[in-house]
PDB file of C-alpha atoms in Angstrom:
ATOM      1  CA  MET M   1       5.372-107.676 116.613  1.00 55.00           C
ATOM      2  CA  LEU M   2       2.835-110.117 117.974  1.00 57.00           C
ATOM      3  CA  ARG M   3       4.131-113.030 119.888  1.00 60.00           C
ATOM      4  CA  LYS M   4       2.293-116.890 119.634  1.00 58.00           C
ATOM      5  CA  ALA M   5       2.256-117.640 123.710  1.00 57.00           C
ATOM      6  CA  PRO M   6       4.130-119.848 125.055  1.00 56.00           C
ATOM      7  CA  ASN M   7       2.154-122.633 125.340  1.00 57.00           C
ATOM      8  CA  ILE M   8       1.774-122.652 121.311  1.00 55.00           C
ATOM      9  CA  THR M   9       5.238-122.871 120.299  1.00 55.00           C
ATOM     10  CA  ARG M  10       6.852-125.508 122.865  1.00 54.00           C
ATOM     11  CA  SER M  11       6.436-128.963 121.279  1.00 54.00           C
ATOM     12  CA  LYS M  12       5.191-131.872 122.839  1.00 61.00           C
ATOM     13  CA  SER M  13       8.403-133.171 123.149  1.00 55.00           C
ATOM     14  CA  ARG M  14      10.485-130.425 125.366  1.00 59.00           C
ATOM     15  CA  GLU M  15       7.055-130.673 127.158  1.00 62.00           C
ATOM     16  CA  LYS M  16       6.915-134.516 127.383  1.00 61.00           C
ATOM     17  CA  ALA M  17      10.714-133.726 128.580  1.00 58.00           C
ATOM     18  CA  ALA M  18      10.138-130.867 131.421  1.00 63.00           C
ATOM     19  CA  GLU M  19       7.865-133.479 132.955  1.00 73.00           C
ATOM     20  CA  HIS M  20       9.892-136.776 133.461  1.00 73.00           C
ATOM     21  CA  GLY M  21      12.655-134.106 133.417  1.00 79.00           C
ATOM     22  CA  PRO M  22      16.610-134.381 131.736  1.00 86.00           C
ATOM     23  CA  VAL M  23      17.047-136.994 129.424  1.00 86.00           C
ATOM     24  CA  GLN M  24      19.331-139.197 130.559  1.00 90.00           C
ATOM     25  CA  VAL M  25      22.267-139.623 127.433  1.00 90.00           C
ATOM     26  CA  PRO M  26      22.847-143.648 127.842  1.00 86.00           C
ATOM     27  CA  ALA M  27      26.616-145.045 127.663  1.00 88.00           C
ATOM     28  CA  PRO M  28      27.827-147.227 125.586  1.00 87.00           C
ATOM     29  CA  GLY M  29      26.632-150.769 125.638  1.00 85.00           C
ATOM     30  CA  GLU M  30      23.489-148.985 126.767  1.00 83.00           C
ATOM     31  CA  GLY M  31      19.629-148.698 124.654  1.00 86.00           C
ATOM     32  CA  LYS M  32      20.550-147.684 121.281  1.00 86.00           C
ATOM     33  CA  ARG M  33      24.511-147.552 122.070  1.00 89.00           C
ATOM     34  CA  GLY M  34      24.316-151.416 122.034  1.00 89.00           C
ATOM     35  CA  GLU M  35      22.896-153.965 121.279  1.00 91.00           C
ATOM     36  CA  GLN M  36      19.429-152.597 120.287  1.00 90.00           C
ATOM     37  CA  GLY M  37      21.387-149.761 117.868  1.00 92.00           C
ATOM     38  CA  TYR M  38      22.267-150.077 114.112  1.00 94.00           C
ATOM     39  CA  LEU M  39      25.122-151.061 112.754  1.00 93.00           C
ATOM     40  CA  GLY M  40      26.945-148.047 111.354  1.00 93.00           C
ATOM     41  CA  TYR M  41      26.441-146.221 114.565  1.00 93.00           C
ATOM     42  CA  LEU M  42      27.840-149.062 116.107  1.00 94.00           C
ATOM     43  CA  LEU M  43      30.860-149.352 113.646  1.00 95.00           C
ATOM     44  CA  ARG M  44      31.156-145.249 114.107  1.00 95.00           C
ATOM     45  CA  GLN M  45      31.014-146.034 118.012  1.00 94.00           C
ATOM     46  CA  ALA M  46      33.654-148.583 118.217  1.00 95.00           C
ATOM     47  CA  HIS M  47      36.126-146.201 115.513  1.00 95.00           C
ATOM     48  CA  ALA M  48      35.270-143.681 117.277  1.00 95.00           C
ATOM     49  CA  ALA M  49      36.409-145.770 121.068  1.00 96.00           C
ATOM     50  CA  VAL M  50      39.254-147.602 119.497  1.00 96.00           C
ATOM     51  CA  ARG M  51      40.910-143.935 117.723  1.00 96.00           C
ATOM     52  CA  LEU M  52      41.001-142.340 121.027  1.00 97.00           C
ATOM     53  CA  THR M  53      42.276-145.010 123.087  1.00 97.00           C
ATOM     54  CA  MET M  54      45.186-145.210 120.186  1.00 97.00           C
ATOM     55  CA  GLU M  55      45.500-141.448 120.721  1.00 97.00           C
ATOM     56  CA  ARG M  56      46.053-141.543 123.963  1.00 98.00           C
ATOM     57  CA  THR M  57      48.808-144.970 123.373  1.00 97.00           C
ATOM     58  CA  LEU M  58      50.468-143.159 120.836  1.00 98.00           C
ATOM     59  CA  ALA M  59      50.979-139.218 122.757  1.00 97.00           C
ATOM     60  CA  ASP M  60      54.264-139.852 124.474  1.00 97.00           C
ATOM     61  CA  LEU M  61      55.928-140.691 121.171  1.00 97.00           C
ATOM     62  CA  GLY M  62      54.427-137.870 119.290  1.00 96.00           C
ATOM     63  CA  VAL M  63      52.145-139.497 116.695  1.00 97.00           C
ATOM     64  CA  THR M  64      48.524-139.471 115.885  1.00 97.00           C
ATOM     65  CA  SER M  65      46.276-142.179 114.136  1.00 96.00           C
ATOM     66  CA  PRO M  66      46.318-139.956 110.908  1.00 97.00           C
ATOM     67  CA  GLN M  67      50.114-140.404 111.324  1.00 98.00           C
ATOM     68  CA  PHE M  68      50.071-143.944 111.601  1.00 98.00           C
ATOM     69  CA  ALA M  69      47.987-145.015 109.165  1.00 98.00           C
ATOM     70  CA  VAL M  70      50.884-143.204 107.334  1.00 98.00           C
ATOM     71  CA  LEU M  71      52.834-144.818 108.585  1.00 98.00           C
ATOM     72  CA  THR M  72      52.207-148.532 108.313  1.00 98.00           C
ATOM     73  CA  MET M  73      50.917-147.473 105.192  1.00 98.00           C
ATOM     74  CA  LEU M  74      54.106-146.197 103.523  1.00 97.00           C
ATOM     75  CA  ASN M  75      55.791-148.892 105.407  1.00 98.00           C
ATOM     76  CA  ALA M  76      53.390-151.840 103.972  1.00 97.00           C
ATOM     77  CA  TYR M  77      53.415-150.079 100.095  1.00 96.00           C
ATOM     78  CA  PRO M  78      57.114-147.669  99.958  1.00 94.00           C
ATOM     79  CA  GLY M  79      56.514-145.032  97.454  1.00 93.00           C
ATOM     80  CA  LEU M  80      52.929-143.922  97.686  1.00 94.00           C
ATOM     81  CA  SER M  81      52.046-140.754  96.563  1.00 92.00           C
ATOM     82  CA  GLY M  82      49.995-138.943  98.470  1.00 93.00           C
ATOM     83  CA  ALA M  83      47.036-139.403  96.520  1.00 93.00           C
ATOM     84  CA  ASP M  84      47.654-142.697  97.583  1.00 95.00           C
ATOM     85  CA  VAL M  85      48.091-141.983 101.024  1.00 97.00           C
ATOM     86  CA  ALA M  86      44.801-140.383 101.239  1.00 97.00           C
ATOM     87  CA  ARG M  87      42.902-143.221  99.354  1.00 96.00           C
ATOM     88  CA  LEU M  88      44.385-145.482 101.733  1.00 96.00           C
ATOM     89  CA  THR M  89      44.427-143.456 105.131  1.00 96.00           C
ATOM     90  CA  PHE M  90      40.604-141.968 104.542  1.00 94.00           C
ATOM     91  CA  LEU M  91      42.043-138.682 105.071  1.00 97.00           C
ATOM     92  CA  THR M  92      41.825-135.672 102.402  1.00 97.00           C
ATOM     93  CA  PRO M  93      44.418-135.051 100.754  1.00 96.00           C
ATOM     94  CA  GLN M  94      45.248-131.372 102.464  1.00 97.00           C
ATOM     95  CA  THR M  95      45.132-133.320 105.398  1.00 97.00           C
ATOM     96  CA  VAL M  96      47.778-135.836 104.337  1.00 97.00           C
ATOM     97  CA  GLY M  97      49.680-132.542 102.534  1.00 96.00           C
ATOM     98  CA  VAL M  98      49.889-131.685 106.507  1.00 97.00           C
ATOM     99  CA  ILE M  99      50.917-135.286 108.057  1.00 98.00           C
ATOM    100  CA  ILE M 100      53.969-135.468 104.711  1.00 97.00           C
ATOM    101  CA  ARG M 101      55.016-132.048 105.507  1.00 96.00           C
ATOM    102  CA  ASN M 102      54.891-133.009 109.563  1.00 97.00           C
ATOM    103  CA  LEU M 103      56.574-136.149 109.006  1.00 97.00           C
ATOM    104  CA  GLU M 104      59.704-135.492 106.766  1.00 97.00           C
ATOM    105  CA  ARG M 105      60.001-132.274 108.217  1.00 97.00           C
ATOM    106  CA  ASP M 106      60.830-134.636 111.907  1.00 96.00           C
ATOM    107  CA  GLY M 107      62.976-137.144 109.389  1.00 97.00           C
ATOM    108  CA  ALA M 108      61.189-140.422 109.638  1.00 97.00           C
ATOM    109  CA  ILE M 109      60.265-140.090 105.943  1.00 97.00           C
ATOM    110  CA  VAL M 110      61.245-138.707 102.434  1.00 96.00           C
ATOM    111  CA  MET M 111      60.202-138.218  99.173  1.00 93.00           C
ATOM    112  CA  THR M 112      61.828-139.276  95.984  1.00 87.00           C
ATOM    113  CA  PRO M 113      60.429-138.509  92.067  1.00 80.00           C
ATOM    114  CA  HIS M 114      58.760-140.360  90.407  1.00 75.00           C
ATOM    115  CA  PRO M 115      61.082-142.611  87.546  1.00 78.00           C
ATOM    116  CA  VAL M 116      58.778-141.775  84.791  1.00 79.00           C
ATOM    117  CA  HIS M 117      55.622-138.913  85.816  1.00 73.00           C
ATOM    118  CA  GLY M 118      58.482-135.694  87.510  1.00 70.00           C
ATOM    119  CA  ARG M 119      55.266-133.982  89.172  1.00 76.00           C
ATOM    120  CA  ILE M 120      54.621-136.828  91.570  1.00 78.00           C
ATOM    121  CA  GLN M 121      56.323-136.806  94.788  1.00 85.00           C
ATOM    122  CA  GLN M 122      56.521-140.812  96.602  1.00 92.00           C
ATOM    123  CA  TRP M 123      56.862-140.881  99.889  1.00 95.00           C
ATOM    124  CA  THR M 124      59.191-143.247 101.519  1.00 95.00           C
ATOM    125  CA  LEU M 125      60.138-144.528 105.130  1.00 97.00           C
ATOM    126  CA  THR M 126      63.492-143.018 106.656  1.00 97.00           C
ATOM    127  CA  LYS M 127      65.575-145.367 109.387  1.00 98.00           C
ATOM    128  CA  ARG M 128      63.705-143.033 112.077  1.00 98.00           C
ATOM    129  CA  GLY M 129      60.450-143.030 110.453  1.00 98.00           C
ATOM    130  CA  THR M 130      60.392-147.326 110.007  1.00 98.00           C
ATOM    131  CA  THR M 131      62.167-146.667 114.269  1.00 98.00           C
ATOM    132  CA  LEU M 132      59.309-145.063 115.478  1.00 98.00           C
ATOM    133  CA  LEU M 133      56.900-147.029 113.034  1.00 98.00           C
ATOM    134  CA  LYS M 134      58.072-149.805 115.715  1.00 98.00           C
ATOM    135  CA  ALA M 135      57.282-148.085 118.530  1.00 98.00           C
ATOM    136  CA  CYS M 136      53.936-147.393 118.047  1.00 98.00           C
ATOM    137  CA  ARG M 137      53.187-150.632 116.429  1.00 98.00           C
ATOM    138  CA  GLU M 138      54.240-152.415 119.858  1.00 97.00           C
ATOM    139  CA  ARG M 139      51.195-150.716 121.247  1.00 98.00           C
ATOM    140  CA  VAL M 140      48.492-151.098 118.507  1.00 97.00           C
ATOM    141  CA  ILE M 141      49.627-155.100 118.304  1.00 97.00           C
ATOM    142  CA  ALA M 142      48.904-154.300 122.209  1.00 97.00           C
ATOM    143  CA  LEU M 143      45.442-152.305 121.617  1.00 97.00           C
ATOM    144  CA  GLU M 144      44.254-155.000 119.544  1.00 96.00           C
ATOM    145  CA  LYS M 145      45.311-157.644 121.070  1.00 96.00           C
ATOM    146  CA  ARG M 146      42.289-155.653 124.149  1.00 96.00           C
ATOM    147  CA  LEU M 147      40.093-155.743 121.323  1.00 95.00           C
ATOM    148  CA  ALA M 148      40.141-159.132 120.199  1.00 96.00           C
ATOM    149  CA  SER M 149      40.350-160.150 124.227  1.00 96.00           C
ATOM    150  CA  GLY M 150      37.274-162.969 124.349  1.00 94.00           C
ATOM    151  CA  LEU M 151      37.832-164.058 120.900  1.00 96.00           C
ATOM    152  CA  ASP M 152      38.730-167.343 119.901  1.00 97.00           C
ATOM    153  CA  ALA M 153      40.538-167.143 116.331  1.00 96.00           C
ATOM    154  CA  LYS M 154      37.551-168.436 114.280  1.00 97.00           C
ATOM    155  CA  ALA M 155      35.572-165.379 115.683  1.00 97.00           C
ATOM    156  CA  GLU M 156      38.297-162.449 115.034  1.00 97.00           C
ATOM    157  CA  ALA M 157      39.061-164.437 111.555  1.00 97.00           C
ATOM    158  CA  SER M 158      34.680-163.983 111.456  1.00 97.00           C
ATOM    159  CA  ILE M 159      34.616-160.876 112.300  1.00 96.00           C
ATOM    160  CA  ARG M 160      37.914-159.089 110.198  1.00 96.00           C
ATOM    161  CA  ARG M 161      36.796-161.005 107.374  1.00 97.00           C
ATOM    162  CA  TRP M 162      33.205-159.554 107.208  1.00 96.00           C
ATOM    163  CA  LEU M 163      34.375-156.502 108.061  1.00 95.00           C
ATOM    164  CA  ALA M 164      36.373-156.783 105.600  1.00 95.00           C
ATOM    165  CA  ASN M 165      33.558-157.183 103.479  1.00 94.00           C
ATOM    166  CA  VAL M 166      31.332-155.171 104.243  1.00 93.00           C
ATOM    167  CA  ALA M 167      34.118-152.384 102.712  1.00 91.00           C
ATOM    168  CA  THR M 168      34.279-154.064  99.717  1.00 93.00           C
ATOM    169  CA  GLU M 169      29.999-154.416  99.249  1.00 92.00           C
ATOM    170  CA  LEU M 170      29.616-150.666  99.873  1.00 91.00           C
ATOM    171  CA  GLN M 171      32.664-149.398  97.688  1.00 86.00           C
ATOM    172  CA  GLU M 172      30.488-149.260  94.685  1.00 75.00           C
ATOM    173  CA  ASP M 173      27.929-147.632  96.286  1.00 66.00           C
TER     174      ASP M 173
END
């Protein structure tokens, strides 16, 4: 079997990298990870940072970010089905199924059959779930304050409006 000479198969970008040494990955806030980056990338980068911080903040309570989202939505909208929870939390129905089973096992939520559609299961928080959510919310509110530090009320309202508008406008795509 014939092989190509090494200099033929090597890409030009690899040759440049070899000449200049390893590529330095920019820190958050620098280069394309900063103000020059794509908005979608910056939103994802911010989301990842918030989620990691939230995971660490809630870890000793035994609650994950997705579990917090499920508890929050069930508190706001008692009686949701698992499918409704999945839509509201941007999680797959399979993931929500696992979360619901774990929260039910831990006594944080309880299932009640739908009054009309017997196959639909509705979920609500128990007293234990409400207490757990309250402990989580105290920590998440502190994180939210950290996120909004440096913003006045008008700027924060503007950002919240913009983020909600992004979701509304792109929902139909």
